[in-house]
Coordinates of C-alpha atoms in Angstrom, one line a residue:
M186 CA 7.3 -37.5 17.7
E187 CA 7.7 -33.9 18.8
P188 CA 5.0 -31.3 18.1
S189 CA 5.9 -28.7 15.5
V190 CA 4.6 -25.3 14.4
R191 CA 5.3 -23.6 11.1
L192 CA 5.4 -19.9 10.5
I193 CA 4.7 -19.2 6.8
P194 CA 5.0 -15.6 5.5
L195 CA 2.5 -15.0 2.7
G196 CA 3.6 -11.3 2.4
G197 CA 5.6 -8.6 4.1
L198 CA 9.0 -10.3 4.3
G199 CA 11.2 -8.9 1.6
E200 CA 8.9 -6.0 0.9
I201 CA 7.1 -3.1 2.6
G202 CA 3.4 -3.8 3.0
L203 CA 1.3 -6.9 2.1
N204 CA 1.8 -8.2 5.7
M205 CA 0.3 -11.7 6.3
M206 CA 1.8 -14.6 8.2
L207 CA 0.2 -18.1 8.5
I208 CA 0.9 -20.0 11.7
E209 CA 0.3 -23.8 11.4
S210 CA 0.2 -26.5 14.0
G211 CA -0.6 -29.9 12.3
D212 CA -3.6 -29.1 10.1
D213 CA -4.8 -26.2 12.2
A214 CA -3.9 -22.6 11.1
I215 CA -4.4 -19.0 12.0
A216 CA -3.2 -15.9 10.1
V217 CA -1.5 -12.8 11.6
D218 CA -2.6 -9.7 9.7
C219 CA -4.0 -9.6 6.2
G220 CA -2.7 -6.4 4.5
L221 CA -2.4 -4.9 1.1
M222 CA 0.2 -2.9 -0.8
F223 CA -0.4 0.1 -3.0
P224 CA 0.9 -0.3 -6.6
D225 CA 4.0 1.4 -8.0
D226 CA 4.8 2.6 -11.5
E227 CA 5.4 -1.0 -12.6
L228 CA 1.7 -1.8 -12.1
P229 CA -0.2 0.7 -14.3
G230 CA -3.9 0.9 -13.6
V231 CA -3.8 -1.5 -10.7
D232 CA -5.7 -0.3 -7.6
Y233 CA -4.3 -2.6 -4.9
V234 CA -2.0 -5.6 -4.4
I235 CA -3.1 -8.3 -2.0
P236 CA -1.5 -11.6 -1.0
D237 CA -2.2 -14.9 -2.7
F238 CA -4.5 -16.7 -0.2
S239 CA -4.7 -20.0 -2.1
Y240 CA -2.5 -21.9 0.4
A241 CA -4.5 -20.6 3.4
L242 CA -7.9 -21.2 1.7
A243 CA -6.9 -24.8 0.9
K244 CA -7.0 -25.3 4.7
R245 CA -10.3 -23.6 5.1
E246 CA -11.8 -26.4 7.2
R247 CA -9.0 -26.0 9.8
F248 CA -8.4 -22.2 9.2
H249 CA -9.5 -20.8 12.5
G250 CA -9.2 -17.0 12.1
V251 CA -7.1 -13.9 11.5
V252 CA -5.4 -12.0 14.3
L253 CA -4.8 -8.3 13.5
T254 CA -1.9 -6.5 15.1
H255 CA -3.2 -3.0 14.4
G256 CA -5.3 -1.0 12.0
H257 CA -3.0 0.2 9.2
E258 CA -4.0 -0.7 5.6
D259 CA -0.8 -2.7 5.1
H260 CA -2.1 -5.0 7.9
I261 CA -5.9 -5.0 7.4
G262 CA -6.6 -3.8 3.8
A263 CA -6.8 -7.3 2.2
L264 CA -9.2 -8.7 4.8
P265 CA -12.4 -8.1 2.7
Y266 CA -11.0 -10.1 -0.2
L267 CA -10.1 -13.0 2.2
L268 CA -13.5 -13.0 3.8
R269 CA -15.2 -13.2 0.4
S270 CA -13.9 -16.7 0.2
A271 CA -13.9 -17.9 3.8
R272 CA -16.1 -17.1 6.8
L273 CA -13.5 -16.6 9.5
P274 CA -13.4 -15.0 13.0
V275 CA -11.2 -11.9 13.1
Y276 CA -9.5 -11.0 16.4
A277 CA -8.4 -7.4 17.1
T278 CA -8.4 -4.6 19.7
P279 CA -11.4 -2.3 19.7
L280 CA -10.2 0.5 17.5
T281 CA -8.8 -1.9 14.8
R282 CA -12.0 -3.9 15.1
A283 CA -14.1 -0.8 14.4
F284 CA -11.9 0.1 11.4
V285 CA -12.3 -3.4 10.0
A286 CA -16.1 -3.3 10.6
D287 CA -16.4 -0.1 8.6
K288 CA -14.3 -1.5 5.8
L289 CA -16.4 -4.6 5.6
R290 CA -19.6 -2.6 5.3
E291 CA -18.1 -0.9 2.3
H292 CA -17.6 -4.3 0.7
A293 CA -21.1 -5.4 1.7
L294 CA -19.6 -8.1 4.0
S295 CA -20.7 -6.9 7.4
E296 CA -23.3 -9.8 7.7
A297 CA -20.5 -12.3 7.2
A298 CA -18.1 -10.7 9.7
D299 CA -17.3 -12.3 13.0
L300 CA -15.2 -9.8 14.8
R301 CA -13.9 -10.7 18.3
P302 CA -11.6 -9.2 21.0
R303 CA -7.9 -9.9 20.6
L304 CA -6.2 -13.0 21.9
A305 CA -2.6 -14.3 22.5
I306 CA -1.0 -16.9 20.3
D307 CA -0.2 -20.0 22.4
T308 CA 1.1 -23.1 20.5
P309 CA 2.2 -26.7 21.3
V310 CA 5.8 -25.6 21.1
G311 CA 5.4 -22.5 23.3
T312 CA 4.4 -18.8 23.0
I313 CA 4.9 -16.9 19.7
V314 CA 5.3 -13.1 20.2
H315 CA 4.5 -11.2 17.0
T316 CA 5.1 -7.5 17.5
G317 CA 3.4 -6.1 14.5
D318 CA 4.5 -2.4 14.0
F319 CA 5.7 -1.2 17.3
K320 CA 7.5 1.6 19.1
L321 CA 8.4 1.9 22.8
D322 CA 7.2 5.5 23.4
P323 CA 8.2 6.6 27.0
S324 CA 5.6 9.4 27.0
P325 CA 2.7 8.5 24.7
L326 CA -0.1 10.9 24.1
D327 CA -2.7 8.7 25.8
G328 CA -0.5 8.2 28.9
E329 CA -0.4 4.4 28.3
P330 CA 3.2 3.3 27.6
A331 CA 4.0 -0.1 26.2
D332 CA 3.6 -2.9 28.7
T333 CA 7.3 -3.9 28.9
R334 CA 6.6 -5.7 32.1
R335 CA 4.3 -8.1 30.3
F336 CA 6.9 -8.7 27.6
A337 CA 9.4 -9.5 30.4
E338 CA 6.9 -11.9 32.0
L339 CA 6.5 -13.7 28.7
G340 CA 10.3 -13.9 28.4
E341 CA 10.5 -15.5 31.9
E342 CA 7.7 -17.9 31.0
G343 CA 9.5 -18.8 27.8
V344 CA 9.0 -17.4 24.3
A345 CA 9.5 -20.0 21.5
V346 CA 9.7 -17.5 18.6
L347 CA 9.9 -13.7 18.4
C348 CA 8.7 -12.1 15.2
S349 CA 9.8 -8.5 15.4
D350 CA 9.3 -5.4 13.2
S351 CA 12.4 -4.6 11.1
T352 CA 11.3 -1.4 9.4
N353 CA 13.6 1.0 11.3
V354 CA 16.6 -1.3 11.9
D355 CA 18.8 1.2 10.1
R356 CA 18.1 4.0 12.6
P357 CA 20.3 4.1 15.6
G358 CA 19.1 5.0 19.1
H359 CA 15.5 5.2 20.3
T360 CA 12.5 6.3 18.2
Q361 CA 11.4 9.8 19.4
S362 CA 8.2 10.3 21.3
E363 CA 5.0 11.5 19.7
I364 CA 5.0 14.3 22.3
E365 CA 8.2 15.7 20.7
V366 CA 6.6 16.1 17.3
G367 CA 3.6 17.7 18.9
A368 CA 5.9 20.4 20.5
A369 CA 7.5 21.0 17.1
L370 CA 4.2 21.3 15.4
A371 CA 3.0 23.7 18.1
E372 CA 5.9 26.1 17.1
R373 CA 4.9 25.9 13.5
F374 CA 1.3 26.7 14.4
D375 CA 2.4 29.7 16.5
H376 CA 4.4 31.2 13.6
A377 CA 1.9 30.5 10.8
T378 CA 0.1 33.6 9.6
G379 CA -2.2 32.0 7.0
R380 CA -4.0 28.8 6.4
I381 CA -2.4 25.5 7.6
I382 CA -2.9 22.3 5.6
L383 CA -1.5 19.2 7.3
A384 CA -1.4 15.8 5.6
T385 CA -0.9 12.6 7.5
F386 CA -2.1 9.0 7.6
A387 CA -5.8 8.7 8.4
S388 CA -5.0 5.9 10.9
H389 CA -2.5 8.0 12.9
I390 CA -5.0 8.9 15.6
H391 CA -2.4 10.4 18.0
R392 CA -1.1 12.7 15.3
I393 CA -4.6 13.8 14.4
Q394 CA -5.4 14.5 18.1
Q395 CA -2.3 16.7 18.4
V396 CA -3.4 18.7 15.3
L397 CA -7.0 19.1 16.7
T398 CA -5.7 20.2 20.1
L399 CA -3.3 22.7 18.6
A400 CA -5.9 24.2 16.3
A401 CA -8.5 24.6 19.1
A402 CA -5.9 26.3 21.4
R403 CA -5.1 28.9 18.7
G404 CA -8.7 29.7 17.7
R405 CA -8.6 27.8 14.4
H406 CA -11.3 25.6 13.0
V407 CA -10.6 22.3 11.2
A408 CA -12.0 20.6 8.1
L409 CA -11.3 17.0 7.3
L410 CA -10.5 16.0 3.8
G411 CA -10.5 12.4 2.5
R412 CA -13.1 9.7 3.1
S413 CA -10.7 7.6 5.2
M414 CA -9.8 10.7 7.4
E415 CA -13.5 11.5 8.0
R416 CA -14.4 7.9 8.7
N417 CA -11.5 7.2 11.1
V418 CA -11.9 10.4 13.0
A419 CA -15.6 9.6 13.5
I420 CA -14.8 6.0 14.7
A421 CA -12.0 7.0 17.0
A422 CA -14.1 9.8 18.6
E423 CA -17.1 7.4 19.1
L424 CA -14.8 4.9 20.9
G425 CA -13.2 7.6 23.0
Y426 CA -9.7 7.4 21.5
L427 CA -10.1 10.9 20.1
H428 CA -11.3 14.1 21.9
L429 CA -13.0 16.6 19.6
P430 CA -13.5 20.1 21.2
A431 CA -17.0 21.4 20.7
G432 CA -17.4 23.4 17.5
L433 CA -13.9 22.7 16.2
L434 CA -14.8 20.7 13.1
R435 CA -16.4 22.5 10.2
P436 CA -17.5 21.4 6.7
L437 CA -14.8 22.4 4.2
E438 CA -17.1 24.8 2.3
E439 CA -17.7 26.7 5.6
L440 CA -14.1 26.6 6.6
V441 CA -12.8 28.3 3.5
A442 CA -15.1 31.2 4.1
L443 CA -13.2 32.0 7.3
A444 CA -10.1 34.2 7.5
P445 CA -7.0 32.1 6.4
E446 CA -5.4 32.5 9.9
R447 CA -8.4 30.6 11.4
Q448 CA -8.3 27.6 9.0
V449 CA -6.7 24.2 9.4
I450 CA -7.3 21.5 6.8
L451 CA -6.4 18.0 7.9
S452 CA -6.0 15.9 4.8
T453 CA -5.0 12.5 3.4
G454 CA -2.4 12.3 0.6
S455 CA 0.9 12.2 2.5
Q456 CA 2.2 9.7 0.0
G457 CA 1.3 11.8 -3.1
E458 CA -1.5 9.5 -4.2
P459 CA -2.7 10.9 -7.5
N460 CA -6.4 11.3 -6.5
S461 CA -5.9 12.3 -2.9
A462 CA -7.0 15.7 -1.6
L463 CA -3.5 17.0 -1.3
A464 CA -2.5 16.0 -4.8
L465 CA -5.7 17.7 -6.2
M466 CA -4.8 20.9 -4.3
A467 CA -1.2 20.8 -5.7
A468 CA -2.6 20.3 -9.2
G469 CA -5.0 23.3 -8.8
E470 CA -8.0 20.9 -9.3
H471 CA -9.6 20.9 -5.9
K472 CA -13.2 22.1 -5.9
Y473 CA -12.9 24.2 -2.7
V474 CA -9.2 24.8 -1.9
Q475 CA -6.9 26.8 -4.1
I476 CA -3.3 26.9 -2.7
A477 CA -2.2 30.5 -2.3
R478 CA 0.9 32.4 -1.1
G479 CA 0.9 32.4 2.7
D480 CA -0.4 28.8 3.0
L481 CA 1.7 26.5 5.1
V482 CA 1.5 22.8 4.0
V483 CA 2.9 20.2 6.4
I484 CA 3.4 16.6 5.3
S485 CA 3.6 14.9 8.6
A486 CA 4.4 11.4 7.6
R487 CA 7.4 9.3 6.5
V488 CA 7.6 8.7 2.7
I489 CA 7.1 5.0 2.1
P490 CA 9.9 3.6 0.0
G491 CA 8.9 3.7 -3.7
N492 CA 6.7 6.9 -3.2
E493 CA 9.6 9.4 -3.3
R494 CA 8.9 10.6 -6.9
T495 CA 5.1 11.1 -6.5
V496 CA 5.6 12.9 -3.2
G497 CA 8.3 15.0 -4.8
R498 CA 6.0 16.1 -7.6
V499 CA 3.4 17.2 -5.1
I500 CA 5.9 19.2 -3.1
N501 CA 7.3 20.9 -6.2
A502 CA 3.7 21.8 -7.3
L503 CA 2.8 23.2 -3.9
Y504 CA 6.0 25.4 -3.9
R505 CA 5.1 26.7 -7.4
L506 CA 1.7 27.8 -6.2
G507 CA 3.4 29.9 -3.4
A508 CA 2.9 27.7 -0.4
E509 CA 5.6 27.0 2.2
V510 CA 6.1 23.2 2.5
L511 CA 7.5 21.4 5.5
Y512 CA 8.2 17.6 5.2
E513 CA 10.6 15.1 6.8
D514 CA 13.7 16.2 4.8
N515 CA 13.5 19.9 5.7
A516 CA 11.8 20.1 9.1
F517 CA 11.0 18.0 12.2
V518 CA 7.3 17.3 11.5
H519 CA 7.1 13.6 12.0
V520 CA 8.3 10.8 14.3
S521 CA 8.2 7.2 13.2
G522 CA 5.8 4.6 14.5
H523 CA 8.5 1.9 14.3
A524 CA 11.1 0.9 16.8
S525 CA 14.7 1.9 16.2
Q526 CA 17.8 -0.1 17.0
E527 CA 17.9 0.3 20.8
D528 CA 14.2 -0.4 21.0
L529 CA 14.6 -3.5 18.9
K530 CA 17.4 -4.7 21.2
L531 CA 15.2 -4.1 24.2
M532 CA 12.4 -6.3 22.7
L533 CA 14.9 -9.1 22.2
K534 CA 16.2 -8.7 25.8
L535 CA 12.7 -8.6 27.3
T536 CA 11.3 -11.6 25.5
Q537 CA 14.5 -13.8 25.4
P538 CA 13.2 -15.9 22.5
R539 CA 14.5 -19.4 21.7
Y540 CA 14.3 -18.4 18.0
F541 CA 14.1 -15.0 16.3
V542 CA 12.5 -14.3 12.9
P543 CA 12.8 -10.7 11.6
V544 CA 9.6 -9.5 9.9
H545 CA 8.2 -6.4 8.2
G546 CA 10.6 -5.0 5.7
E547 CA 12.7 -5.4 2.6
Y548 CA 15.5 -7.9 2.6
R549 CA 18.0 -5.3 3.7
H550 CA 15.9 -4.6 6.8
L551 CA 15.5 -8.3 7.6
L552 CA 19.2 -8.9 7.2
G553 CA 20.0 -5.8 9.3
H554 CA 17.8 -7.0 12.1
A555 CA 19.3 -10.5 12.0
R556 CA 22.8 -8.9 12.3
L557 CA 21.6 -6.8 15.2
A558 CA 20.5 -10.0 17.0
A559 CA 23.8 -11.7 16.2
G560 CA 25.6 -8.7 17.7
M561 CA 23.7 -9.3 21.0
G562 CA 25.0 -12.8 21.2
F563 CA 22.2 -14.8 19.4
A564 CA 23.8 -17.8 17.8
A565 CA 23.4 -18.3 14.1
D566 CA 21.0 -21.3 14.5
R567 CA 18.7 -19.1 16.6
V568 CA 18.2 -16.4 14.0
L569 CA 16.0 -17.5 11.0
L570 CA 16.2 -15.1 8.1
V571 CA 13.4 -15.9 5.6
E572 CA 11.3 -14.2 2.9
D573 CA 7.8 -14.7 1.6
G574 CA 7.0 -18.4 0.8
T575 CA 9.8 -19.8 3.0
A576 CA 8.5 -21.3 6.3
V577 CA 10.1 -21.7 9.7
E578 CA 9.2 -25.0 11.4
V579 CA 9.8 -25.0 15.2
T580 CA 9.7 -27.9 17.6
P581 CA 10.4 -27.8 21.3
T582 CA 14.1 -28.5 20.6
T583 CA 14.8 -27.5 17.0
A584 CA 14.0 -25.1 14.2
R585 CA 14.5 -25.4 10.4
I586 CA 13.7 -23.5 7.3
I587 CA 11.4 -25.0 4.7
P588 CA 11.2 -23.3 1.2
G589 CA 8.7 -23.7 -1.5
Y590 CA 5.4 -22.6 -0.1
P591 CA 3.1 -21.1 -2.7
T592 CA 2.9 -17.3 -2.5
G593 CA 2.6 -14.3 -4.7
R594 CA 0.8 -11.1 -5.4
V595 CA -2.8 -10.8 -6.6
L596 CA -3.7 -7.6 -8.4
V597 CA -7.0 -5.8 -7.7
D598 CA -8.2 -3.6 -10.5
G599 CA -11.7 -2.2 -10.2
K600 CA -14.0 -5.2 -9.5
G601 CA -11.5 -7.7 -11.0
I602 CA -9.5 -9.7 -8.5
G603 CA -6.6 -11.6 -10.0
D604 CA -7.7 -11.2 -13.6
V605 CA -4.9 -8.8 -14.4
G606 CA -1.7 -10.7 -15.0
S607 CA 1.7 -10.3 -16.6
V608 CA 0.3 -10.3 -20.2
V609 CA -2.2 -7.5 -19.4
L610 CA 0.5 -5.5 -17.5
R611 CA 2.9 -5.9 -20.4
D612 CA 0.3 -4.6 -22.8
R613 CA -0.5 -1.6 -20.6
Q614 CA 3.2 -0.8 -20.4
I615 CA 3.6 -1.0 -24.2
L616 CA 0.5 1.3 -24.5
A617 CA 2.1 3.7 -22.1
D618 CA 5.5 3.6 -23.7
D619 CA 4.7 3.3 -27.4
G620 CA 0.9 3.8 -27.9
V621 CA -1.6 2.0 -30.2
I622 CA -2.5 2.1 -33.9
A623 CA -5.9 0.8 -35.0
V624 CA -6.3 -0.3 -38.6
A625 CA -9.9 -0.8 -39.9
L626 CA -10.7 -2.8 -43.0
T627 CA -14.0 -4.0 -44.5
F628 CA -14.2 -7.0 -46.8
D629 CA -17.0 -8.4 -48.9
A630 CA -18.0 -12.0 -49.0
G631 CA -15.5 -12.7 -51.8
G632 CA -12.6 -11.4 -49.7
A633 CA -12.2 -8.1 -51.6
V634 CA -11.5 -4.9 -49.7
V635 CA -14.6 -2.6 -50.0
A636 CA -13.5 0.0 -47.4
G637 CA -10.3 1.1 -45.7
P638 CA -7.8 0.9 -44.6
E639 CA -8.7 3.6 -42.0
I640 CA -6.0 4.3 -39.5
A641 CA -6.3 5.9 -36.0
S642 CA -3.2 6.6 -33.8
R643 CA -3.1 7.2 -30.0
G644 CA 0.1 7.8 -28.3
V645 CA 2.3 7.1 -31.4
I646 CA 2.2 10.1 -33.7
Y647 CA 0.1 13.3 -33.9
V648 CA -1.9 12.6 -37.0
K649 CA -2.4 16.1 -38.2
E650 CA 1.4 16.7 -38.3
N651 CA 2.2 13.2 -39.8
E652 CA -0.2 12.8 -42.7
A653 CA 2.5 11.5 -45.0
L654 CA 3.4 8.7 -42.6
L655 CA -0.3 7.9 -42.3
E656 CA -0.6 7.6 -46.0
D657 CA 2.5 5.4 -46.1
M658 CA 1.0 3.1 -43.5
K659 CA -2.1 2.7 -45.7
S660 CA 0.1 1.9 -48.6
A661 CA 2.0 -0.7 -46.6
V662 CA -1.3 -2.3 -45.6
R663 CA -2.5 -2.4 -49.3
A664 CA 0.8 -3.8 -50.4
A665 CA 0.6 -6.6 -47.7
L666 CA -2.9 -7.5 -48.9
T667 CA -1.9 -7.5 -52.5
A668 CA 1.0 -9.8 -51.8
R669 CA -1.4 -12.5 -50.7
D670 CA -1.6 -15.7 -52.8
P671 CA -4.9 -15.5 -54.7
A672 CA -5.5 -19.1 -53.9
E673 CA -5.1 -18.5 -50.2
P674 CA -8.5 -18.9 -48.5
W675 CA -9.8 -15.7 -46.8
D676 CA -8.9 -15.9 -43.1
R677 CA -9.5 -13.1 -40.6
D678 CA -6.6 -14.0 -38.3
A679 CA -4.1 -14.4 -41.2
I680 CA -5.1 -11.0 -42.7
G681 CA -4.8 -9.4 -39.2
A682 CA -1.3 -10.8 -38.8
R683 CA -0.3 -9.4 -42.2
V684 CA -1.6 -6.0 -41.4
R685 CA 0.0 -6.0 -38.0
T686 CA 3.4 -6.9 -39.3
A687 CA 3.3 -4.3 -42.2
V688 CA 2.4 -1.4 -39.9
R689 CA 4.8 -2.3 -37.1
Q690 CA 7.7 -2.7 -39.5
L691 CA 7.0 0.7 -41.2
V692 CA 6.5 2.6 -37.9
N693 CA 9.7 1.0 -36.4
Q694 CA 11.7 1.9 -39.5
R695 CA 10.5 5.5 -39.6
V696 CA 10.2 6.6 -36.0
Q697 CA 11.8 3.6 -34.1
R698 CA 8.7 2.9 -32.1
K699 CA 6.9 -0.5 -31.5
P700 CA 3.3 0.3 -30.8
I701 CA 0.5 -2.2 -30.3
V702 CA -1.3 -2.6 -33.7
L703 CA -5.0 -3.5 -33.6
P704 CA -6.4 -4.7 -36.9
I705 CA -10.2 -4.4 -37.0
I706 CA -11.4 -6.7 -39.7
L707 CA -15.1 -6.4 -40.8
E708 CA -17.0 -8.6 -43.3
V709 CA -20.2 -7.5 -45.1

């Protein structure tokens, strides 16, 4: 019987973020990445979305570890939640390992952490190449271009499966170099007459280095805003990935005392996150920074699909406060960290895989990448297009698709993990859309009303301007209680149902709204 290996995506195929792929050989398994996703408007109140680990944890005795491709939140952010349930070794390069160690300390998991240098994935059916997010930068800032020779060697030795990043498959040509955006930012720094506020991802160490270098060369000082920005800069500097000119960094309260033309603020919030430093500045609610005319705000990041509205609101608010705002749509202030079409083609040519599985992206990205491979001559049976929960099983001579693996999204809300489900989300959406009305009634032991009904409305009507409707609601409640059969035994749930129905019907009739009605039944 031929050996086989199964690639089981638990997240990241068919969506942006939540990246996690299980690789199984017999009963043995490892995971590639363990990322989270930030919630959209359809998940009110939710902090994070993480993969459903249940299938992986069911194999905990033969679950041998997690391999991390790099240190972005959508690839490492869910790791603390996995390690709460299973003590696993985690393999990563030094910078990613340091980011993970810091994250685990926040979750009080550092004692349970087993962090190790990175390793390659060799399987009984051959080598699996998983690119993670990648770009082939011909002139990277650190002078260390991608090792295309090693990819070619792997291709010559024989690659069983290539799993390759699909995010930028719609973009023709090659992805531009980080050096190019540095030159463009230098021109913006040269012409800025006031304060510069630049927002980018806290994990984009090369972009941060370019900003620090530009500021130092122009006699500006820099303040870091956002816990993740402060933490990542400190970690990268300690490991030697980031060079900090002496005296460049200043606490924010000191920086704002300088002349505007000597200030640079390096901030998180490039995705318009409501509580981020940039969003607070745009709302005029930041403790130290008030946006003023003459400020230049640069959003040096790509807007993640789904975040367009929140980023747009922040940009509009910054403009209203008098700032000049540069972002990807109106200026060259960002280059992608993902490979474009010609780079993706090169990866396929270098590795010469027996089978190809597009990863990282919504379905349209995966399909586009599959078509790109087909255009290069890959036969249809060599390109395996799958989404979360559908596995690819590979043997030395065949490959097939196996659907039906358990997968899903687990919602993290505060300290609760998985306790917010569809019912809670539906209630939150109703509260947001139609509000809530509370009806309080007090009964004596004989079932007679001794107080109430008292009615409170939140998000339905403004009580002071709708006193007549409030009185009609009270009358409807009294009428519903009067209509009870005197022989009917007193029952809290039955009374609550009568009250709920009476109020909902009246409010729907008068104002065409369907709020949540909460009867509060007390007995004395």
